Coordinates of C-alpha atoms in Angstrom, one line a residue:
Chain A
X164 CA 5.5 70.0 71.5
X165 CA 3.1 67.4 72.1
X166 CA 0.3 69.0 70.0
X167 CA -1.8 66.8 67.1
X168 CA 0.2 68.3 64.4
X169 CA 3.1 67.0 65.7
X170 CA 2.0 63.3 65.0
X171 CA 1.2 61.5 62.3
X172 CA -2.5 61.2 61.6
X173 CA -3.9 58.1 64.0
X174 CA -4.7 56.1 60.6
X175 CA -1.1 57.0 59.3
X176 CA 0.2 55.7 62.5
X177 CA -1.7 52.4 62.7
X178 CA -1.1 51.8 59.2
X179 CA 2.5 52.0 59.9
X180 CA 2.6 49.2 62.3
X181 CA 0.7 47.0 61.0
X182 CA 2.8 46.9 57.9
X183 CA 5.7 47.2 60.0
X184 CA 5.3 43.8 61.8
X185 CA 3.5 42.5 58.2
X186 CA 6.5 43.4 55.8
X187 CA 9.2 42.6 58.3
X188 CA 7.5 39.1 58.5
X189 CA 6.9 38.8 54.8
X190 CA 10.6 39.8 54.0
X191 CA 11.5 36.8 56.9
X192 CA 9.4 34.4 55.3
X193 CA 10.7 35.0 52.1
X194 CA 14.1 34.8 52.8
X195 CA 13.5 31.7 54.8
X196 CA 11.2 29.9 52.2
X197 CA 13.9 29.4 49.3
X198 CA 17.0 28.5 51.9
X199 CA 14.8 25.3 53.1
X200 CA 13.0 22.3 51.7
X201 CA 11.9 21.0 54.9
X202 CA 8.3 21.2 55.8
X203 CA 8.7 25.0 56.6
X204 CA 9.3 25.0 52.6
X205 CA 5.3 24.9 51.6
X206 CA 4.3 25.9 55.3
X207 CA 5.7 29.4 54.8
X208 CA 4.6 29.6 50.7
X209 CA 1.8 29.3 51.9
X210 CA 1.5 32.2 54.0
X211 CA 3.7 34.3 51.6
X212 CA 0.7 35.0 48.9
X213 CA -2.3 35.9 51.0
X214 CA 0.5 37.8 53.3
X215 CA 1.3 39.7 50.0
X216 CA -1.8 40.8 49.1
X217 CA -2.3 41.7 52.3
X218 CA 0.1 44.0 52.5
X219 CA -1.0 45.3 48.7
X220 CA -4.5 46.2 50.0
X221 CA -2.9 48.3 53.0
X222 CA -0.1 49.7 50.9
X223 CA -3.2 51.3 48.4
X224 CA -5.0 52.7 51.8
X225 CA -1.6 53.8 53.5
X226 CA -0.9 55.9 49.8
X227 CA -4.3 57.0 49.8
X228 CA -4.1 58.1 53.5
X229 CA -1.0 59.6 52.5
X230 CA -2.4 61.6 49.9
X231 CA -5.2 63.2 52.3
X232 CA -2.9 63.8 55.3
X233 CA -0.1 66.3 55.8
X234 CA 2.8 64.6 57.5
X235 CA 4.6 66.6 60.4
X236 CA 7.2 68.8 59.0
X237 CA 10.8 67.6 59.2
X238 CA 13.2 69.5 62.0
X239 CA 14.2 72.8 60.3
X240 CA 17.5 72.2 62.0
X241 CA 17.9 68.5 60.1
X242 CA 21.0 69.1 56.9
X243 CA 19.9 69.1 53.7
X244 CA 21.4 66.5 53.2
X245 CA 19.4 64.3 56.0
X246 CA 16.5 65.7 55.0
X247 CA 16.7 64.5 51.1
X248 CA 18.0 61.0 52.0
X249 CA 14.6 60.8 54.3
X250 CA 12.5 62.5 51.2
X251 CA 13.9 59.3 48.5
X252 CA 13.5 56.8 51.2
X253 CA 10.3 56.9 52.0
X254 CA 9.3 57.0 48.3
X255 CA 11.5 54.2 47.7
X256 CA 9.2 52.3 50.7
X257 CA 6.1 53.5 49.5
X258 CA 7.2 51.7 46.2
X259 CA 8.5 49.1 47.2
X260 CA 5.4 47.9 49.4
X261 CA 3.3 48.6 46.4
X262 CA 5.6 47.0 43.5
X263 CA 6.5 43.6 45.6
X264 CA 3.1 42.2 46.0
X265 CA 2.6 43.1 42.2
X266 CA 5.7 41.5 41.2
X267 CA 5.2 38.2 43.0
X268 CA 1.4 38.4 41.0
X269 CA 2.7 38.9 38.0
X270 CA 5.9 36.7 38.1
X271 CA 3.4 33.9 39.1
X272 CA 1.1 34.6 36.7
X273 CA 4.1 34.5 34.0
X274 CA 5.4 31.3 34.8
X275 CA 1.7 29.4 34.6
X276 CA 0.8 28.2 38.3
X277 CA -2.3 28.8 39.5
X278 CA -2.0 32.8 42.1
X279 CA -3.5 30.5 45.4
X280 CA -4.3 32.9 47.7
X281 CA -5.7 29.7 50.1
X282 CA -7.0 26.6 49.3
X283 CA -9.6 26.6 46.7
X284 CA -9.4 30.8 46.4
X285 CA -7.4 31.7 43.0
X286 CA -6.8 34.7 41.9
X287 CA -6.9 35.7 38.5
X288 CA -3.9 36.0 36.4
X289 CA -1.9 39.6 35.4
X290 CA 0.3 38.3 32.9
X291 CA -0.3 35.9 29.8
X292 CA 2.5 33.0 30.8
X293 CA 5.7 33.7 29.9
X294 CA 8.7 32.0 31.2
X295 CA 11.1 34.2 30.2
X296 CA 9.2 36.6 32.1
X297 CA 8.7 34.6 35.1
X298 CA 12.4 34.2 35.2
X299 CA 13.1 38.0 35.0
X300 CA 10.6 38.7 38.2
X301 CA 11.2 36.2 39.9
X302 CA 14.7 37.5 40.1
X303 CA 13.8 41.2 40.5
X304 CA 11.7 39.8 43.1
X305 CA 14.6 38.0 45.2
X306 CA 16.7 41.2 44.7
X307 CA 14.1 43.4 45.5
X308 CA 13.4 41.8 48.5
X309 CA 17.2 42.0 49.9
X310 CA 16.5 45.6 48.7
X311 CA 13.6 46.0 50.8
X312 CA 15.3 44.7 54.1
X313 CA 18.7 46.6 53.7
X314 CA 16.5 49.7 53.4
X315 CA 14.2 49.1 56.2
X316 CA 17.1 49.0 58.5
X317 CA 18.2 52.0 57.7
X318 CA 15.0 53.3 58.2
X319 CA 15.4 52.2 61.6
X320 CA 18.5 52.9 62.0
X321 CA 17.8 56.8 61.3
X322 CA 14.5 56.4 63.4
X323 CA 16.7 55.3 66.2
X324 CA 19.0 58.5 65.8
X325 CA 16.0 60.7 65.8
X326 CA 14.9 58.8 68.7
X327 CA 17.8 58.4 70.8
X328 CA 20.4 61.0 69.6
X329 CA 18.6 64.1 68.1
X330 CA 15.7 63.7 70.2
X331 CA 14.1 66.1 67.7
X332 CA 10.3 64.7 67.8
X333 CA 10.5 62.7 64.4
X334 CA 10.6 59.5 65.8
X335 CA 7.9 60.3 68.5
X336 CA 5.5 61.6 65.5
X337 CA 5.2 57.9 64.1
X338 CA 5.7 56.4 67.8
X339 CA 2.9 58.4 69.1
X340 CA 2.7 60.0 72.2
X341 CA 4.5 57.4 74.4
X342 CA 7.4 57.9 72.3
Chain B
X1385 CA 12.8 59.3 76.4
X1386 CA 13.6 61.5 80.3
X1387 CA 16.9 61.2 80.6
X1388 CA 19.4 61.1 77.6
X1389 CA 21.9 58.5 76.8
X1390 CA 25.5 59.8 75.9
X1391 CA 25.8 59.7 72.2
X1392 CA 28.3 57.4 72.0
X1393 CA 26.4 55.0 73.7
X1394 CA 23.0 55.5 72.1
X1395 CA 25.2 55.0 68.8
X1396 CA 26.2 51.9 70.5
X1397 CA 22.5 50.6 71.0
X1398 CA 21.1 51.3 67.4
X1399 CA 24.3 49.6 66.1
X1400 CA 23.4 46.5 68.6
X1401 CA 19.6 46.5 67.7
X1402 CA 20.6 46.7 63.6
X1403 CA 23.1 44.2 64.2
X1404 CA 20.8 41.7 66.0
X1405 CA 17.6 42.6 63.3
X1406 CA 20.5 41.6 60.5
X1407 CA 21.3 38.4 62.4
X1408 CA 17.9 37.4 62.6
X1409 CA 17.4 37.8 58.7
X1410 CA 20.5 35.9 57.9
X1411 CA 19.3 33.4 60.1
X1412 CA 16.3 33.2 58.5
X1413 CA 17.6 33.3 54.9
X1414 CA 20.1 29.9 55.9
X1415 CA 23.1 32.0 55.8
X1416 CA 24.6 30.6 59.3
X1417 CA 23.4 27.2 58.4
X1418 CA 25.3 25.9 55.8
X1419 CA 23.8 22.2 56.5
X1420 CA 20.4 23.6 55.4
X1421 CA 19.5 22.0 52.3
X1422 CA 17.4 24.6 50.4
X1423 CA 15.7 24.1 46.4
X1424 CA 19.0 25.4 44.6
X1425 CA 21.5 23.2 46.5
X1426 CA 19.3 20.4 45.4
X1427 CA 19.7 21.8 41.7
X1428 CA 23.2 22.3 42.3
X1429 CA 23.5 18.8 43.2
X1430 CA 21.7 17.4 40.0
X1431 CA 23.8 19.8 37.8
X1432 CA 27.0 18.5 39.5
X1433 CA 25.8 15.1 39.3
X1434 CA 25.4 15.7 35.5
X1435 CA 28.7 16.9 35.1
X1436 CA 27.6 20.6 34.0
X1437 CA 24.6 22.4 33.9
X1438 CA 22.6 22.2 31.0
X1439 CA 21.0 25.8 30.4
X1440 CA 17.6 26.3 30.1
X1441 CA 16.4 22.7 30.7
X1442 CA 15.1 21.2 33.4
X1443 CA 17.4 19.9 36.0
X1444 CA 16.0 16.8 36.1
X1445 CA 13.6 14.5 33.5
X1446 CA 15.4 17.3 30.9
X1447 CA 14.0 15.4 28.0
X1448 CA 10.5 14.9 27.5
X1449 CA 7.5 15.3 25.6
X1450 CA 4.2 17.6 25.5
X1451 CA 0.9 15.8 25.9
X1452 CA -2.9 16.8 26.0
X1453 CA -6.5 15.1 26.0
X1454 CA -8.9 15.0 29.3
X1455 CA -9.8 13.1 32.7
X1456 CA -13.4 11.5 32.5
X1457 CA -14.1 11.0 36.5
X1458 CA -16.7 8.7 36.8
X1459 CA -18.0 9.6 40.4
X1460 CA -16.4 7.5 42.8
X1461 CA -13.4 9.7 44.0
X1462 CA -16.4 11.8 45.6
X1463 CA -16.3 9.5 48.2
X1464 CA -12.4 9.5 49.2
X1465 CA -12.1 13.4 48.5
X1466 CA -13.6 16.7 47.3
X1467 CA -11.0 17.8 45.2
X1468 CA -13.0 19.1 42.0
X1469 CA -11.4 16.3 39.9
X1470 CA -13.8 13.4 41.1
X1471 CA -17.2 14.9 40.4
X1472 CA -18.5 12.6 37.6
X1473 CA -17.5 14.6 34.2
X1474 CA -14.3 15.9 32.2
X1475 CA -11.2 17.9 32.7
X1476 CA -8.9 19.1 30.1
X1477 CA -5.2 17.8 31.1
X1478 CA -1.5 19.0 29.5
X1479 CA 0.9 16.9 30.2
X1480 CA 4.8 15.7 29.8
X1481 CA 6.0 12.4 29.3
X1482 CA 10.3 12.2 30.2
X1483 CA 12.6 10.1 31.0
X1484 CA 15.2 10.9 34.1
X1485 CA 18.3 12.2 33.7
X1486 CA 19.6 16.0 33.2
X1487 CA 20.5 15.5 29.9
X1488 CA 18.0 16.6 26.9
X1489 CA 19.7 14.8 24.5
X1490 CA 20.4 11.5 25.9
X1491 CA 19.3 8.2 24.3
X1492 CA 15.9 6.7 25.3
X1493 CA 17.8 3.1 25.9
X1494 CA 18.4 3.8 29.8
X1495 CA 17.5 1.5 32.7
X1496 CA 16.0 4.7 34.3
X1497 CA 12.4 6.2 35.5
X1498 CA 10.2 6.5 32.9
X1499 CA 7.7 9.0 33.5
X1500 CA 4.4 11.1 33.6
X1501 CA 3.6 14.2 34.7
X1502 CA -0.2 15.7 34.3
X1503 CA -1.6 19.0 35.3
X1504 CA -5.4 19.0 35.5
X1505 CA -7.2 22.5 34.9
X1506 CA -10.3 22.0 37.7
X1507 CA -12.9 25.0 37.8
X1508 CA -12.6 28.4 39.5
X1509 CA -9.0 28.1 38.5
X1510 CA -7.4 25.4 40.8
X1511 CA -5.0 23.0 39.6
X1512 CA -4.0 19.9 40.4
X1513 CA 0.0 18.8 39.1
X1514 CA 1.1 15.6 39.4
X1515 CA 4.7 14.3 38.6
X1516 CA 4.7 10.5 38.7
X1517 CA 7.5 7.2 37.8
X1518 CA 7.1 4.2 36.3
X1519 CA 8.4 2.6 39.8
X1520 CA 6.5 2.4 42.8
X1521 CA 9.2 3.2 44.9
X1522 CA 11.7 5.8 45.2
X1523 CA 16.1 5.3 45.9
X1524 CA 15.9 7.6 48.4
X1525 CA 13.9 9.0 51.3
X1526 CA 15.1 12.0 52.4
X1527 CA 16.4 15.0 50.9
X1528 CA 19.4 15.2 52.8
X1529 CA 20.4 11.2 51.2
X1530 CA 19.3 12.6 47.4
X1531 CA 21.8 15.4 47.9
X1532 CA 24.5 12.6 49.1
X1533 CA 23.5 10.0 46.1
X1534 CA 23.7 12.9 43.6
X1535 CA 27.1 13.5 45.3
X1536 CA 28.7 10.0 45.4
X1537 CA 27.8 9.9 41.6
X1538 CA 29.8 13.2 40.6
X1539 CA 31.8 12.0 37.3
X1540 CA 35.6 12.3 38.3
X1541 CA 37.1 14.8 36.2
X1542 CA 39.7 13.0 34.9
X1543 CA 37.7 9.9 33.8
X1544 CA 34.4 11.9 33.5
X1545 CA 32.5 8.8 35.1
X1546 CA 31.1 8.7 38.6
X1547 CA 33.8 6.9 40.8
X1548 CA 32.2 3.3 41.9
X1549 CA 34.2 3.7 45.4
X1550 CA 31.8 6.4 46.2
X1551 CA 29.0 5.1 45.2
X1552 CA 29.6 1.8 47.3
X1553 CA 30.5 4.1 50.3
X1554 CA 27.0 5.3 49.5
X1555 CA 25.0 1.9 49.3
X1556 CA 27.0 0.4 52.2
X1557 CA 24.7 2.8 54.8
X1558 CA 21.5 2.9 52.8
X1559 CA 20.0 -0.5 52.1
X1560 CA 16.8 1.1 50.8
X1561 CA 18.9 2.6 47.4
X1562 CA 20.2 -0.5 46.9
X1563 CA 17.4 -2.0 47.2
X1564 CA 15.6 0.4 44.4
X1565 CA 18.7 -0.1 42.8
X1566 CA 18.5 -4.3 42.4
X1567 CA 14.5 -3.5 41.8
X1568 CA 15.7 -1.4 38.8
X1569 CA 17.5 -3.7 37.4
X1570 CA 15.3 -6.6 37.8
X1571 CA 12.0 -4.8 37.2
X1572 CA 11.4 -4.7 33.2
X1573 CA 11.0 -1.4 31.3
X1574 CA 8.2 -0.6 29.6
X1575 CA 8.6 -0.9 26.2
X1576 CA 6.6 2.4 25.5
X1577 CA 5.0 5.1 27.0
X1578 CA 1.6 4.3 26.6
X1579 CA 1.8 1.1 28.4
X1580 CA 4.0 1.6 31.8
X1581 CA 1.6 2.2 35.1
X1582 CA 2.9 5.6 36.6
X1583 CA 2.8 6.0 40.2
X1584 CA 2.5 8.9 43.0
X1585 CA 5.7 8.6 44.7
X1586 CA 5.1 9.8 47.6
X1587 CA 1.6 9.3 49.7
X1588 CA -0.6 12.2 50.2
X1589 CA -4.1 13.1 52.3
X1590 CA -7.2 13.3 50.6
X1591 CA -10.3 15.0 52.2
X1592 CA -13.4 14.3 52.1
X1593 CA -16.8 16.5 52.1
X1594 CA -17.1 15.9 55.8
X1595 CA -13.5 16.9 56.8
X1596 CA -12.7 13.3 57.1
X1597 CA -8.9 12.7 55.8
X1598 CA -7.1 9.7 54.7
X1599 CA -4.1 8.3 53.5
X1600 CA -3.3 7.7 49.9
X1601 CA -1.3 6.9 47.1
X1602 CA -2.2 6.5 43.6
X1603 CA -1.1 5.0 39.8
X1604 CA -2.1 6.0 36.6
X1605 CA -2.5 1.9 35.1
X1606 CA -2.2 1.7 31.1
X1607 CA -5.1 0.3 28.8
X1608 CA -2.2 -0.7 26.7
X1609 CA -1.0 -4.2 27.0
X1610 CA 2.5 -4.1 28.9
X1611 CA 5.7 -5.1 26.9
X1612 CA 8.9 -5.2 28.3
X1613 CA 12.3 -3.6 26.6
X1614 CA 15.0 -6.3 26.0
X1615 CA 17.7 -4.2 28.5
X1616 CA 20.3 -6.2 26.5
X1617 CA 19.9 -4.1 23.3
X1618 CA 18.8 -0.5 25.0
X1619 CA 22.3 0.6 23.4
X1620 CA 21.4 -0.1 20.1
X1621 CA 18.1 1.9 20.4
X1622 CA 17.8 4.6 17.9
X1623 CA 18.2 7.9 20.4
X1624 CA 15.1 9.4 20.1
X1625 CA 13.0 5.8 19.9
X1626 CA 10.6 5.6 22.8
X1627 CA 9.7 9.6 21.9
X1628 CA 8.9 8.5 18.4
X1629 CA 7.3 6.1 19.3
X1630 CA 4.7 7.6 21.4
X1631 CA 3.9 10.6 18.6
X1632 CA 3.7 7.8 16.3
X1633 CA 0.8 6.2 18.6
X1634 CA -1.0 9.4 19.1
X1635 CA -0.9 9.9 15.8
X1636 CA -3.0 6.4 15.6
X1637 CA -4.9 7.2 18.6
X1638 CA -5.7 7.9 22.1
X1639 CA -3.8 6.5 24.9
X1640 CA -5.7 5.7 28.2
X1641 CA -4.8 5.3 31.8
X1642 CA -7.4 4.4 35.0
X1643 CA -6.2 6.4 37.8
X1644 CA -6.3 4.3 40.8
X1645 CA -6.2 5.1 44.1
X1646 CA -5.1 2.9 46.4
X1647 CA -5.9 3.2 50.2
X1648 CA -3.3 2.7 53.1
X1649 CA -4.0 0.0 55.7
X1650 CA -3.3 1.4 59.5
X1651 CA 0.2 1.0 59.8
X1652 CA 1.4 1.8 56.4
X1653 CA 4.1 4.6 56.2
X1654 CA 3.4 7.9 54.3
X1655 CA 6.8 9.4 55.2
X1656 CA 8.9 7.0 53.1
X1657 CA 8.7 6.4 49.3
X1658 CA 11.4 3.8 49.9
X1659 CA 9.0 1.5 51.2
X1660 CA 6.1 0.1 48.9
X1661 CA 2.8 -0.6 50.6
X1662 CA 2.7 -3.9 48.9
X1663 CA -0.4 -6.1 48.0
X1664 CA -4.0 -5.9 50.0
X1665 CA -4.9 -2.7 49.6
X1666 CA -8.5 -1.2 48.5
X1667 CA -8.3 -0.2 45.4
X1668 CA -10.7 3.0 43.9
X1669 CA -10.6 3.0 40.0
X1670 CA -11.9 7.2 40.4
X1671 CA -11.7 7.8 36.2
X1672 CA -10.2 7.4 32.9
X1673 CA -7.4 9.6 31.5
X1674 CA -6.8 10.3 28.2
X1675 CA -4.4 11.4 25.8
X1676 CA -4.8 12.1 22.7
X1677 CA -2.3 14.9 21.1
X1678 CA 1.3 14.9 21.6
X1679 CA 3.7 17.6 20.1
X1680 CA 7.4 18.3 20.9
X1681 CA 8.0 20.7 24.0
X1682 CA 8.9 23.4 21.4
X1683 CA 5.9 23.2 19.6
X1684 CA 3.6 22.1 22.3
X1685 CA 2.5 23.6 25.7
X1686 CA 4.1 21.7 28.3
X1687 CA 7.7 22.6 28.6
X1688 CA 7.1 26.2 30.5
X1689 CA 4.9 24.2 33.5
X1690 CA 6.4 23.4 36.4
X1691 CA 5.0 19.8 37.5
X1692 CA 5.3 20.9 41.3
X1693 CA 3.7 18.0 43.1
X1694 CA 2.4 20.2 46.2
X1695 CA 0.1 22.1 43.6
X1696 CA -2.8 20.6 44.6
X1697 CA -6.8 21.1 44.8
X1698 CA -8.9 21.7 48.0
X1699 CA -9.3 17.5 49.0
X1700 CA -5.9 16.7 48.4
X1701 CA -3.0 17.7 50.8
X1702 CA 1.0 16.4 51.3
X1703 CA 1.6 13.7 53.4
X1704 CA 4.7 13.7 56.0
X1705 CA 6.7 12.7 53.7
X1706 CA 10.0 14.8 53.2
X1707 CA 10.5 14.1 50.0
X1708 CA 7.2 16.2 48.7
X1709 CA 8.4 19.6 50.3
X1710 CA 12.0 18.7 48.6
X1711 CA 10.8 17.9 45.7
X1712 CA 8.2 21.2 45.2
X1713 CA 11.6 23.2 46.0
X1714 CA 13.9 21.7 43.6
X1715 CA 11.6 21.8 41.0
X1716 CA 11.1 25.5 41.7
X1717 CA 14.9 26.1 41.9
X1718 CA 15.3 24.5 38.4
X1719 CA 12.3 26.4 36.9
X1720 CA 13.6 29.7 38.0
X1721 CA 17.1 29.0 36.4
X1722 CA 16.1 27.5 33.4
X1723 CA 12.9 30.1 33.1
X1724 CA 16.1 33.0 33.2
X1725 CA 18.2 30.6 31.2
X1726 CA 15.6 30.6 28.4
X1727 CA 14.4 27.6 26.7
X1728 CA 16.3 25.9 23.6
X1729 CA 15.0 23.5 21.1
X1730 CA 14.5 19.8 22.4
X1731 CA 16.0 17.1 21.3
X1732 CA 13.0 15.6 18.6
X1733 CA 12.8 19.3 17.0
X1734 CA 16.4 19.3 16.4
X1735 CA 16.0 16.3 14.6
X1736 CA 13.5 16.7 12.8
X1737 CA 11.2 14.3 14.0
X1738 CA 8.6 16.1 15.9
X1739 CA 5.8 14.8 13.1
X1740 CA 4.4 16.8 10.3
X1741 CA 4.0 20.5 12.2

């Protein structure tokens, strides 16, 4: 059971983590940003755009690795059921970590202010400005991040049950051998 | 994973971790701190303060007008900081002129801050905003005591004014309000826009080529002889006066401000805009603003900026003030609700004096 095809391709697995610790802190920051106007308030804006784009960059790679690498097969034992739920969420992930980093671009873009990725680096805009806009995306944004969250713990949540109740190799495919 | 934990309690353990994770968030998102003053409470507190929210305007300085023209630097900001404003040449400028208050169509005769707000398009695509009052000094100097003045002016519902007994209860711990207050009514109002001197604030860092940073405040002073308003007859001010007013000048001509920046002495404070630094301070006259086109926020290209004061160039950084974090907050809580809101037609377009377009 431990053979390669039984894991997630190496660059499948590191991608994984890596936006795993970068979303997780993204969706932290963002949430903590808006409740606070101390000094955390700019302190944490400031790291939420290069962050972003961070995590845009990796999301293009991870789809592209995607796209080249067959994923281990899911348990033929796991319900229909099960096995749909973990088919729509992972394309719901996959668009979410793509669409967030473009909706923050664009919803700053619509509502004029400069896209500072760090002092003195802009980037260029993908919207003409557009309040109206701004105020549209900037809301999808908020919801979509709650979004995000509630789905990544239930990603967790079911790689918990493959892990520690099915024991059926799915979590160990993205854990990696150790798992 | 060896040996196998009973089901039940493995169920246990992912509920716990999920549990802990969710915790965490809500933690971070200010949800089991309901002392945490975020943007939107802020914007809540104007709206309240106001008596109802006014859709799609700005919470605060709701009425204003749309400005343009240019910066000429003349050099000699180079010295203090690199931001890409101070290199000897021009910068094209929008700006707002308002007056405080959340209301869009209140009168123009009102003893309050009169003010300016620029945003300078630098190269490479860098911006510098500034939002600035004709008063050196601020009423508060926290965020925490501008939530409580917004609160101890609430209008009563029954007699839809503010009820003095709070405010007193206000005043009575914090000297420095009252003492903006008593400046406020001492100080005399500009009698136009073109000729009040418009100030920072708050203090902020500039930088310098060699890494070098230094304390700083700075005031936008009028070419424009000052002239006072007569307080006594603000009431009998047509509503819409100082507006007209300063389309009817840019109409004439330009209007031109020296930006000044003024240097702290060592022990000045940057984290309170209560205090004023007072005289004896270098003085750098850095360049010459000018405006010379106004239009009404519906017909010109002001109203859909945000005048966040923490969007600023490489050279220029906040202070440790906690008023500048506040304030890029609140004005980013009111810009997303009145962006969603939707703007409506200010108050010189709905009277038909926003000039001949």
């Amino acid at each position: 059971m431990n053979g390669p095809d039984t894991l997630f391709a190496f660059p499948a697995r590191l991608l994984h983590w890596t936006m795993a610790v970068l979303i997780l802190a993204m969706l932290f920051i963002g949430a903590g940003m808006v409740s606070t106007v101390s000094a955390a308030y700019p302190a944490l804006l400031a790291w939420h755009r290069p962050l972003g784009i961070a995590i845009l960059v990796l999301a293009l790679v991870r789809l592209a690795v995607r796209l080249t690498h067959r994923p281990p097969p899911l348990p033929a034992d796991l319900p229909p059921i099960q096995a749909a739920a973990a088919r729509v969420s992972h394309y719901l992930l996959y668009a979410l970590m793509i669409a967030m980093p473009l909706i923050g671009w664009a919803m700053q873009s619509a509502g004029g202010y400069p896209v500072i990725l760090w002092k003195g680096v802009a980037l260029f805009p993908i919207l003409p400005h557009d309040i109206v806009a701004y105020g549209w995306l900037r809301r999808l944004h908020g919801l979509l991040g709650y979004a995000f969250f509630l789905l990544i713990l239930g990603h967790v949540g079911a790689a918990l049950v493959h892990g520690l109740i099915r024991r059926d190799g799915v979590f160990r495919s993205m854990a990696g051998r150790g798992g | 994973m060896k040996t196998a934990l009973r089901p039940s309690v493995a169920l246990l353990l992912i509920a716990g971790i999920l549990g802990l994770v969710a915790l965490a968030f809500a933690w971070a998102g200010g949800w089991l701190s309901p002392r945490r003053i975020g943007g939107a409470a802020i914007a809540d507190a104007l709206q309240d303060n106001l008596g109802k929210p006014e859709p799609g305007w700005r919470r605060a300085h709701a009425k204003g007008l749309c400005v343009s023209g240019y910066f000429d630097a003349n050099g000699t900001g180079t010295a203090l900081s690199r931001a890409a404003l101070f290199p000897a040449g021009r910068i094209p400028v929008t700006g707002r002129f308002s007056l405080g208050g959340g209301d869009p169509l209140a009168g123009d005769g009102r003893n309050v801050f009169h003010s300016m707000a620029l945003l300078f398009r630098l190269p490479d695509g860098e911006q510098w905003r500034m939002a600035m009052d004709h008063t050196p000094i601020f009423p508060v100097a926290t965020p925490a005591d501008f939530v409580s003045l917004q609160i101890a002016g609430i209008p009563d519902p029954a007699t839809h004014k503010p009820d003095p007994a709070k405010l007193q209860a206000y005043l009575a711990g914090h000297p420095e309000t009252k003492a903006f207050m008593d400046y406020m009514k001492s100080a005399p109002l500009p009698s136009s826009f073109a000729n009040g001197t418009y100030y920072s604030i708050n203090a902020f860092r500039f930088v310098d080529a060699g890494g070098a940073s230094r304390a700083v405040r700075w005031q936008f002073e009028p070419e424009a002889p000052f002239a006072a308003l007569d307080k006594k007859t603000l009431d009998a001010q047509p509503r819409d006066f100082l507006f007209v007013d300063a389309l009817k000048r840019l109409s004439a001509g330009p209007m031109r401000w020296h930006m000044i920046v003024v240097l702290a002495n060592p022990g000045d404070r940057t984290d309170n805009a209560t205090i004023p630094w007072g005289a004896g301070h270098r003085r750098v006259d850095v360049g010459t603003l000018t405006l010379d086109r106004a239009a009404t926020e519906a017909a010109g290209d002001c109203r859909d900026y945000n005048f966040d004061p923490l969007v600023l160039p490489r050279g220029v950084t906040a202070s440790d003030d906690p008023l500048l974090p506040a304030r890029s907050a609140a004005y980013s809580a009111s810009f997303r609700r009145r962006a969603i809101e939707g703007p409506r037609p200010d108050a010189l377009t709905q009277a038909g004096e926003g000039g001949a377009k």
